[in-house]
Short mmCIF file of C-alpha atoms and ligand atoms in Angstrom, two decimals:
data_model
loop_
_atom_site.label_atom_id
_atom_site.label_comp_id
_atom_site.label_asym_id
_atom_site.label_seq_id
_atom_site.Cartn_x
_atom_site.Cartn_y
_atom_site.Cartn_z
CA UNK A 1490 15.69 -14.80 25.56
CA UNK A 1491 18.59 -12.41 24.54
CA UNK A 1492 20.79 -13.91 22.37
CA UNK A 1493 18.38 -16.24 20.64
CA UNK A 1494 18.77 -14.15 17.32
CA UNK A 1495 22.30 -13.63 17.52
CA UNK A 1496 22.93 -17.39 18.06
CA UNK A 1497 20.78 -18.22 15.09
CA UNK A 1498 22.55 -15.78 12.97
CA UNK A 1499 26.10 -17.25 13.92
CA UNK A 1500 24.50 -20.60 13.07
CA UNK A 1501 23.28 -19.49 9.76
CA UNK A 1502 26.35 -17.81 9.02
CA UNK A 1503 28.48 -20.92 9.99
CA UNK A 1504 26.36 -23.13 7.59
CA UNK A 1505 26.95 -20.65 4.78
CA UNK A 1506 23.36 -19.68 4.91
CA UNK A 1507 21.64 -16.52 4.83
CA UNK A 1508 19.19 -15.39 7.61
CA UNK A 1509 16.25 -13.52 6.27
CA UNK A 1510 13.80 -11.92 8.61
CA UNK A 1511 11.68 -9.82 6.33
CA UNK A 1512 9.70 -6.80 8.22
CA UNK A 1513 9.66 -4.41 5.01
CA UNK A 1514 6.13 -6.05 3.68
CA UNK A 1515 4.78 -2.63 3.17
CA UNK A 1516 7.42 -2.01 0.54
CA UNK A 1517 6.58 -5.65 -1.34
CA UNK A 1518 5.70 -9.22 -0.20
CA UNK A 1519 7.48 -12.18 -0.91
CA UNK A 1520 5.03 -13.96 -3.77
CA UNK A 1521 3.09 -16.86 -2.06
CA UNK A 1522 3.26 -20.40 -3.81
CA UNK A 1523 -0.22 -20.13 -5.02
CA UNK A 1524 0.72 -16.92 -7.01
CA UNK A 1525 3.80 -18.49 -8.22
CA UNK A 1526 2.23 -21.73 -9.52
CA UNK A 1527 -0.44 -19.49 -11.26
CA UNK A 1528 1.92 -17.29 -12.86
CA UNK A 1529 3.74 -20.54 -14.71
CA UNK A 1530 0.24 -21.67 -15.62
CA UNK A 1531 -0.37 -18.31 -17.13
CA UNK A 1532 2.97 -18.54 -18.70
CA UNK A 1533 2.00 -22.06 -20.45
CA UNK A 1534 -1.40 -20.18 -21.92
CA UNK A 1535 0.48 -18.14 -23.90
CA UNK A 1536 -2.31 -17.19 -26.38
CA UNK A 1537 -3.10 -13.52 -26.73
CA UNK A 1538 -6.07 -13.12 -24.93
CA UNK A 1539 -7.71 -10.83 -28.41
CA UNK A 1540 -7.00 -13.51 -30.46
CA UNK A 1541 -9.81 -15.42 -32.15
CA UNK A 1542 -8.92 -18.65 -31.94
CA UNK A 1543 -8.78 -21.45 -28.93
CA UNK A 1544 -5.53 -20.40 -27.56
CA UNK A 1545 -6.53 -16.75 -27.13
CA UNK A 1546 -9.88 -17.90 -25.81
CA UNK A 1547 -8.15 -19.83 -23.18
CA UNK A 1548 -6.10 -16.71 -22.28
CA UNK A 1549 -9.12 -14.61 -22.22
CA UNK A 1550 -11.01 -17.14 -19.90
CA UNK A 1551 -8.15 -16.96 -17.37
CA UNK A 1552 -8.08 -13.09 -17.31
CA UNK A 1553 -11.74 -12.94 -17.07
CA UNK A 1554 -11.59 -15.59 -14.01
CA UNK A 1555 -9.04 -13.40 -12.20
CA UNK A 1556 -11.35 -10.29 -12.86
CA UNK A 1557 -14.29 -12.01 -11.07
CA UNK A 1558 -11.78 -12.85 -8.12
CA UNK A 1559 -10.51 -9.43 -7.87
CA UNK A 1560 -14.02 -7.73 -8.27
CA UNK A 1561 -15.37 -10.22 -5.53
CA UNK A 1562 -12.94 -9.30 -3.19
CA UNK A 1563 -13.99 -5.62 -2.92
CA UNK A 1564 -17.47 -6.22 -3.84
CA UNK A 1565 -17.37 -4.68 -7.43
CA UNK A 1566 -18.81 -6.05 -10.70
CA UNK A 1567 -16.41 -7.55 -12.94
CA UNK A 1568 -16.94 -4.81 -15.71
CA UNK A 1569 -15.69 -2.39 -13.03
CA UNK A 1570 -12.12 -4.15 -12.55
CA UNK A 1571 -9.29 -2.99 -14.93
CA UNK A 1572 -5.78 -4.41 -14.81
CA UNK A 1573 -3.04 -2.19 -15.11
CA UNK A 1574 0.91 -2.38 -14.49
CA UNK A 1575 0.74 -1.22 -10.89
CA UNK A 1576 -1.27 0.98 -8.70
CA UNK A 1577 0.88 4.02 -9.67
CA UNK A 1578 -0.83 3.48 -13.22
CA UNK A 1579 -3.90 3.04 -11.53
CA UNK A 1580 -3.96 6.13 -9.58
CA UNK A 1581 -2.36 8.25 -12.46
CA UNK A 1582 -5.30 6.86 -14.67
CA UNK A 1583 -7.88 7.89 -12.12
CA UNK A 1584 -6.40 11.32 -11.58
CA UNK A 1585 -5.68 12.24 -15.03
CA UNK A 1586 -8.91 10.68 -16.31
CA UNK A 1587 -10.99 12.74 -13.65
CA UNK A 1588 -9.18 15.71 -15.00
CA UNK A 1589 -10.16 15.05 -18.56
CA UNK A 1590 -13.67 14.05 -17.66
CA UNK A 1591 -14.42 17.35 -15.86
CA UNK A 1592 -11.46 19.25 -15.21
CA UNK A 1593 -12.39 21.80 -18.02
CA UNK A 1594 -15.19 23.02 -16.20
CA UNK A 1595 -14.20 22.60 -12.63
CA UNK A 1596 -10.95 23.47 -10.82
CA UNK A 1597 -10.71 22.24 -7.41
CA UNK A 1598 -9.01 18.71 -6.20
CA UNK A 1599 -9.45 17.87 -2.42
CA UNK A 1600 -6.60 15.77 -1.18
CA UNK A 1601 -4.35 15.00 1.76
CA UNK A 1602 -0.50 16.06 2.62
CA UNK A 1603 0.23 12.32 3.11
CA UNK A 1604 -0.59 10.73 0.10
CA UNK A 1605 1.53 8.22 -1.70
CA UNK A 1606 3.81 9.85 -4.44
CA UNK A 1607 1.65 7.89 -7.08
CA UNK A 1608 -1.05 10.22 -6.06
CA UNK A 1609 0.42 13.46 -4.98
CA UNK A 1610 2.81 13.77 -7.92
CA UNK A 1611 -0.05 13.63 -10.57
CA UNK A 1612 -2.04 16.06 -8.31
CA UNK A 1613 0.95 18.31 -8.39
CA UNK A 1614 0.99 18.14 -12.12
CA UNK A 1615 -2.70 19.21 -12.02
CA UNK A 1616 -1.77 22.21 -10.11
CA UNK A 1617 0.66 23.11 -12.67
CA UNK A 1618 -2.11 22.71 -15.36
CA UNK A 1619 -4.15 25.31 -13.32
CA UNK A 1620 -6.21 23.35 -10.86
CA UNK A 1621 -6.56 24.60 -7.34
CA UNK A 1622 -5.54 21.91 -5.05
CA UNK A 1623 -6.65 21.87 -1.33
CA UNK A 1624 -4.26 19.24 1.06
CA UNK A 1625 -5.68 18.41 4.19
CA UNK A 1626 -3.20 17.54 6.84
CA UNK A 1627 -3.88 14.77 9.64
CA UNK A 1628 -4.71 16.16 13.15
CA UNK A 1629 -2.81 15.60 16.69
CA UNK A 1630 -4.56 12.13 16.43
CA UNK A 1631 -3.25 11.22 12.80
CA UNK A 1632 -6.90 11.44 11.85
CA UNK A 1633 -8.52 13.49 9.17
CA UNK A 1634 -12.21 14.28 9.84
CA UNK A 1635 -14.67 13.44 7.39
CA UNK A 1636 -16.32 16.80 8.23
CA UNK A 1637 -13.01 18.57 7.18
CA UNK A 1638 -12.86 16.71 3.99
CA UNK A 1639 -16.74 17.87 3.01
CA UNK A 1640 -15.80 21.27 3.98
CA UNK A 1641 -13.01 21.45 1.57
CA UNK A 1642 -15.00 20.36 -1.26
CA UNK A 1643 -17.09 23.25 -3.01
CA UNK A 1644 -19.26 23.42 -6.41
CA UNK A 1645 -16.00 23.99 -8.38
CA UNK A 1646 -14.57 20.46 -7.24
CA UNK A 1647 -14.22 17.69 -9.72
CA UNK A 1648 -12.10 15.03 -7.60
CA UNK A 1649 -11.20 13.95 -4.11
CA UNK A 1650 -8.35 11.65 -3.72
CA UNK A 1651 -7.75 10.35 -0.32
CA UNK A 1652 -5.80 7.14 0.92
CA UNK A 1653 -7.54 4.41 2.85
CA UNK A 1654 -4.23 3.40 5.00
CA UNK A 1655 -1.12 5.48 4.97
CA UNK A 1656 1.97 3.49 3.86
CA UNK A 1657 4.61 5.07 6.29
CA UNK A 1658 2.43 5.13 9.51
CA UNK A 1659 -0.33 2.73 8.70
CA UNK A 1660 -2.89 5.40 9.58
CA UNK A 1661 -6.31 4.25 8.48
CA UNK A 1662 -8.49 7.25 7.51
CA UNK A 1663 -12.47 7.14 7.39
CA UNK A 1664 -12.90 7.51 3.76
CA UNK A 1665 -15.98 5.79 3.58
CA UNK A 1666 -17.53 8.34 5.89
CA UNK A 1667 -16.04 11.14 3.85
CA UNK A 1668 -16.90 10.05 0.53
CA UNK A 1669 -20.62 9.47 1.40
CA UNK A 1670 -20.87 12.79 3.06
CA UNK A 1671 -19.49 14.22 -0.23
CA UNK A 1672 -21.43 12.00 -2.48
CA UNK A 1673 -24.91 13.20 -0.93
CA UNK A 1674 -23.97 16.90 -1.23
CA UNK A 1675 -22.06 16.92 -4.13
CA UNK A 1676 -22.85 13.75 -6.38
CA UNK A 1677 -21.11 15.03 -9.29
CA UNK A 1678 -17.68 14.97 -7.56
CA UNK A 1679 -15.33 12.06 -8.39
CA UNK A 1680 -14.17 10.08 -5.38
CA UNK A 1681 -10.61 8.31 -5.73
CA UNK A 1682 -9.15 5.96 -2.99
CA UNK A 1683 -5.65 4.26 -3.16
CA UNK A 1684 -6.38 1.25 -1.13
CA UNK A 1685 -2.90 -0.36 -1.66
CA UNK A 1686 -2.12 -0.75 1.99
CA UNK A 1687 -5.51 -1.69 3.22
CA UNK A 1688 -6.46 -4.33 0.17
CA UNK A 1689 -6.81 -7.87 1.49
CA UNK A 1690 -5.64 -6.42 4.79
CA UNK A 1691 -8.88 -4.64 6.37
CA UNK A 1692 -12.10 -5.55 5.14
CA UNK A 1693 -13.79 -2.94 2.82
CA UNK A 1694 -16.10 -2.84 -0.30
CA UNK A 1695 -16.79 -0.53 -2.87
CA UNK A 1696 -19.97 0.36 -1.87
CA UNK A 1697 -18.84 1.00 2.19
CA UNK A 1698 -16.16 3.53 0.40
CA UNK A 1699 -18.51 5.31 -1.78
CA UNK A 1700 -15.70 5.22 -4.19
CA UNK A 1701 -15.94 6.04 -7.99
CA UNK A 1702 -12.23 4.61 -8.23
CA UNK A 1703 -9.97 2.45 -6.25
CA UNK A 1704 -6.37 1.68 -6.79
CA UNK A 1705 -4.69 -1.80 -6.22
CA UNK A 1706 -1.54 -3.38 -6.35
CA UNK A 1707 -0.41 -6.98 -6.58
CA UNK A 1708 2.85 -7.03 -4.99
CA UNK A 1709 1.79 -5.84 -1.43
CA UNK A 1710 -0.53 -8.85 -1.52
CA UNK A 1711 1.84 -11.67 -2.06
CA UNK A 1712 1.52 -11.47 -5.86
CA UNK A 1713 4.26 -10.57 -8.30
CA UNK A 1714 5.43 -7.15 -8.85
CA UNK A 1715 4.33 -5.31 -12.07
CA UNK A 1716 0.58 -5.95 -11.77
CA UNK A 1717 -2.49 -3.56 -10.38
CA UNK A 1718 -5.87 -2.82 -10.91
CA UNK A 1719 -8.20 0.28 -11.05
CA UNK A 1720 -11.90 -0.19 -10.03
CA UNK A 1721 -13.92 2.46 -11.77
CA UNK A 1722 -17.39 2.38 -10.82
CA UNK A 1723 -20.08 1.71 -13.68
CA UNK A 1724 -21.47 4.80 -15.03
CA UNK A 1725 -18.04 7.15 -14.48
CA UNK A 1726 -16.60 7.63 -17.91
CA UNK A 1727 -13.01 8.39 -17.65
CA UNK A 1728 -10.87 7.97 -20.26
CA UNK A 1729 -7.99 5.68 -19.92
CA UNK A 1730 -4.55 6.70 -20.40
CA UNK A 1731 -2.83 4.07 -22.93
CA UNK A 1732 -4.47 4.28 -26.38
CA UNK A 1733 -4.03 1.69 -29.05
CA UNK A 1734 -5.66 -1.75 -29.62
CA UNK A 1735 -8.61 -1.23 -27.34
CA UNK A 1736 -8.05 -4.05 -24.53
CA UNK A 1737 -9.82 -4.17 -21.25
CA UNK A 1738 -13.02 -3.13 -22.69
CA UNK A 1739 -11.39 -0.23 -24.67
CA UNK A 1740 -9.91 1.39 -21.45
CA UNK A 1741 -6.74 0.20 -20.97
CA UNK A 1742 -4.92 -0.75 -24.29
CA UNK A 1743 -1.88 -3.07 -24.45
CA UNK A 1744 -1.84 -6.94 -24.43
CA UNK A 1745 -2.80 -8.23 -21.21
CA UNK A 1746 -0.07 -9.63 -18.95
CA UNK A 1747 -1.81 -12.91 -18.67
CA UNK A 1748 0.75 -14.79 -16.19
CA UNK A 1749 0.85 -11.91 -13.52
CA UNK A 1750 -2.84 -11.28 -13.80
CA UNK A 1751 -3.13 -15.16 -12.88
CA UNK A 1752 -0.53 -14.57 -10.06
CA UNK A 1753 -2.69 -11.62 -8.91
CA UNK A 1754 -5.74 -13.35 -8.97
CA UNK A 1755 -4.35 -16.62 -7.27
CA UNK A 1756 -2.72 -14.43 -4.52
CA UNK A 1757 -6.11 -12.49 -3.89
CA UNK A 1758 -7.99 -15.97 -4.13
CA UNK A 1759 -5.75 -17.50 -1.44
CA UNK A 1760 -6.39 -14.42 1.07
CA UNK A 1761 -10.28 -14.39 0.64
CA UNK A 1762 -12.10 -15.70 3.87
CA UNK A 1763 -8.95 -14.96 5.93
CA UNK A 1764 -8.81 -11.23 6.00
CA UNK A 1765 -10.44 -11.09 9.63
CA UNK A 1766 -8.23 -13.74 11.17
CA UNK A 1767 -5.27 -12.44 9.47
CA UNK A 1768 -6.03 -9.23 10.94
CA UNK A 1769 -6.33 -10.37 14.51
CA UNK A 1770 -3.14 -12.17 14.04
CA UNK A 1771 -1.59 -8.79 12.83
CA UNK A 1772 -3.05 -7.00 15.96
CA UNK A 1773 -1.35 -9.55 18.23
CA UNK A 1774 2.06 -9.07 16.55
CA UNK A 1775 1.70 -5.11 16.94
CA UNK A 1776 0.73 -5.57 20.47
CA UNK A 1777 3.84 -7.72 21.03
CA UNK A 1778 6.03 -5.32 19.40
CA UNK A 1779 4.72 -2.12 21.42
CA UNK A 1780 5.43 -4.27 24.54
CA UNK A 1781 8.91 -5.24 23.25
CA UNK A 1782 9.57 -1.45 22.27
CA UNK A 1783 8.49 -0.31 25.79
CA UNK A 1784 10.90 -2.52 27.51
CA UNK A 1785 13.58 -1.52 25.21
CA UNK A 1786 15.38 1.98 26.29
CA UNK A 1787 15.49 4.75 23.58
CA UNK A 1788 12.82 2.98 21.35
CA UNK A 1789 9.56 5.06 20.54
CA UNK A 1790 6.59 3.92 19.07
CA UNK A 1791 5.62 6.96 16.97
CA UNK A 1792 2.28 5.59 15.47
CA UNK A 1793 0.53 2.24 15.96
CA UNK A 1794 -3.43 3.21 16.45
CA UNK A 1795 -3.98 2.38 12.60
CA UNK A 1796 -3.43 -0.80 10.45
CA UNK A 1797 -1.94 -3.32 12.50
CA UNK A 1798 0.39 -4.24 9.52
CA UNK A 1799 2.58 -1.19 9.70
CA UNK A 1800 3.94 0.26 12.80
CA UNK A 1801 6.46 3.29 12.54
CA UNK A 1802 9.18 3.54 15.43
CA UNK A 1803 12.03 5.61 16.01
CA UNK A 1804 15.34 4.89 17.93
CA UNK A 1805 16.73 7.63 19.61
CA UNK A 1806 20.13 8.87 18.42
CA UNK A 1807 20.59 6.63 15.67
CA UNK A 1808 20.09 7.84 12.04
CA UNK A 1809 17.48 5.57 10.27
CA UNK A 1810 19.78 4.61 7.33
CA UNK A 1811 22.55 3.45 9.64
CA UNK A 1812 20.61 1.63 11.70
CA UNK A 1813 18.73 0.07 8.62
CA UNK A 1814 22.09 -1.05 7.27
CA UNK A 1815 23.31 -2.50 10.43
CA UNK A 1816 20.08 -4.51 10.86
CA UNK A 1817 20.58 -5.68 7.12
CA UNK A 1818 23.80 -7.20 7.82
CA UNK A 1819 22.42 -8.96 10.59
CA UNK A 1820 19.65 -10.48 8.21
CA UNK A 1821 16.82 -8.48 9.15
CA UNK A 1822 15.13 -5.94 6.89
CA UNK A 1823 12.93 -2.85 7.66
CA UNK A 1824 12.36 0.29 5.80
CA UNK A 1825 13.37 3.84 6.87
CA UNK A 1826 9.87 5.96 6.49
CA UNK A 1827 8.83 4.26 2.86
CA UNK A 1828 10.56 2.63 0.06
CA UNK A 1829 9.75 5.08 -2.24
CA UNK A 1830 11.39 8.10 0.07
CA UNK A 1831 14.69 6.28 -0.85
CA UNK A 1832 16.67 8.10 2.06
CA UNK A 1833 15.15 11.31 1.56
CA UNK A 1834 13.64 12.95 4.91
CA UNK A 1835 9.75 12.11 4.87
CA UNK A 1836 7.55 15.09 4.83
CA UNK A 1837 4.79 12.42 5.87
CA UNK A 1838 6.47 11.58 9.10
CA UNK A 1839 6.55 15.26 9.77
CA UNK A 1840 2.70 15.74 8.82
CA UNK A 1841 1.86 13.02 11.54
CA UNK A 1842 3.77 15.17 14.23
CA UNK A 1843 6.86 13.19 14.89
CA UNK A 1844 9.08 15.36 16.94
CA UNK A 1845 11.94 16.82 15.16
CA UNK A 1846 14.57 15.13 17.17
CA UNK A 1847 13.31 11.59 15.97
CA UNK A 1848 12.54 12.27 12.61
CA UNK A 1849 15.87 11.26 11.34
CA UNK A 1850 15.66 7.95 13.37
CA UNK A 1851 12.46 6.29 12.17
CA UNK A 1852 12.04 2.80 11.02
CA UNK A 1853 9.02 1.38 9.61
CA UNK A 1854 8.20 -2.02 10.55
CA UNK A 1855 5.79 -3.98 8.37
CA UNK A 1856 4.32 -7.45 8.71
CA UNK A 1857 3.13 -10.27 6.47
CA UNK A 1858 0.78 -13.15 7.42
CA UNK A 1859 4.09 -15.23 7.94
CA UNK A 1860 5.82 -12.87 10.85
CA UNK A 1861 6.36 -14.28 14.11
CA UNK A 1862 6.95 -13.19 17.54
CA UNK A 1863 10.53 -14.67 17.09
CA UNK A 1864 11.01 -12.02 14.13
CA UNK A 1865 10.13 -9.45 16.65
CA UNK A 1866 12.40 -10.46 19.24
CA UNK A 1867 15.26 -10.71 16.90
CA UNK A 1868 14.54 -7.17 15.68
CA UNK A 1869 14.61 -5.72 19.13
CA UNK A 1870 17.49 -7.87 20.15
CA UNK A 1871 19.41 -6.41 17.02
CA UNK A 1872 18.29 -3.07 18.00
CA UNK A 1873 19.53 -3.21 21.52
CA UNK A 1874 23.10 -4.54 19.92
CA UNK A 1875 23.20 -1.55 17.59
CA UNK A 1876 22.54 0.87 20.32
CA UNK A 1877 25.52 -0.31 22.24
CA UNK A 1878 27.78 -0.94 19.11
CA UNK A 1879 26.87 2.25 17.40
CA UNK A 1880 26.91 4.66 20.49
CA UNK A 1881 30.43 3.33 21.06
CA UNK A 1882 31.45 3.96 17.67
CA UNK A 1883 30.00 7.52 18.13
N1 PLP B 2455 0.09 3.50 -3.02
C1 PLP B 2455 0.45 3.04 -1.65
C2 PLP B 2455 -0.04 3.77 -0.45
C3 PLP B 2455 1.52 2.34 -1.80
O1 PLP B 2455 2.22 1.91 -0.55
C4 PLP B 2455 2.36 2.05 -2.85
C5 PLP B 2455 3.37 1.37 -2.70
O2 PLP B 2455 4.55 1.48 -2.02
C6 PLP B 2455 1.63 2.46 -4.21
C7 PLP B 2455 0.77 3.49 -3.83
C8 PLP B 2455 2.21 2.30 -5.44
O3 PLP B 2455 2.35 0.81 -5.67
P1 PLP B 2455 2.76 0.10 -7.11
O4 PLP B 2455 4.32 -0.21 -6.58
O5 PLP B 2455 1.91 -0.86 -7.32
O6 PLP B 2455 3.03 1.36 -8.05
#
């Protein structure tokens, strides 16, 4: 089997083609055909959704149709979905909105040590503004127990923000249980969940999560970049961040990006009803990856007990960045840690107790619905080649 990928690579080179084996889907996904077509349709419906004439109305109807799709996908009401430019904007809006809503009277925020920067950095800002921040670390199993989250909350808490799926390891947290325990004891506390890596990959609803606010992103689910959404539970009156013309029911001003909203809706619609089957396929791929890693000397699986779409591995003795570029030269695209850490050593990996000697050698392998066993064979074949080549160079 070895050399299958290498032969394919050489054949591509001879034909002047570029081989792309894309295993970095937690960073972003290739937009699906449905999304691309819908973006074009959205561009053609160029009216401003706020205009009172027919063209405006058509654009507004298109936006509302996509809102219905996104709301349906998470069991929300349409009026609870607000389109944003990305999940980073959604989470900033949720966190600073919660602070504006309750942060003058209450001071504590509870979160985890492994949040994405789009949550961690705004919460650091709240700390600078005088809030007390409690950050919970995963235990030896990569879990944060709902009881530990509840215990960190007190009468002075106004916000709990906890992600559903960690973007570097795929760890899945029991957010639903944690938030429901909190809501029973402290109904006033606002609960926010960054669901970016779980959306349309794991089945969840707003009710099951007991979340007041949920951040979603388009480009992780085969929609284009530049579009996200924030779910805000009906009755939660946080102020928005962007003030102006009062679009999005006076919550997020700025003319709606109709084409990208259409792309987002179409991508989500294309996944509806397929989440379970896609999950099973991803699980089978992950099992195959784990098996192949165990057959390849020097490759450790750091974490594979969460979302099957994300697997953290380490290749002993090879620096992530060096290996990443070697793989890239050979048509295989993965990530070192997360795309957002841009080569910086990840504190999140340390939080998940990856041994120090492996922490410089971590690769994140993340699947899409298009990933195949052949892609995994190619990855391990290329890693074996890299081990030989780079070890000789050393
Ligand atoms: N949250 C998580 C868990 C992510 O993985 C990412 C992107 O990598 C984001 C938030 C940010 O999403 P966006 O690029 O839409 O701002």
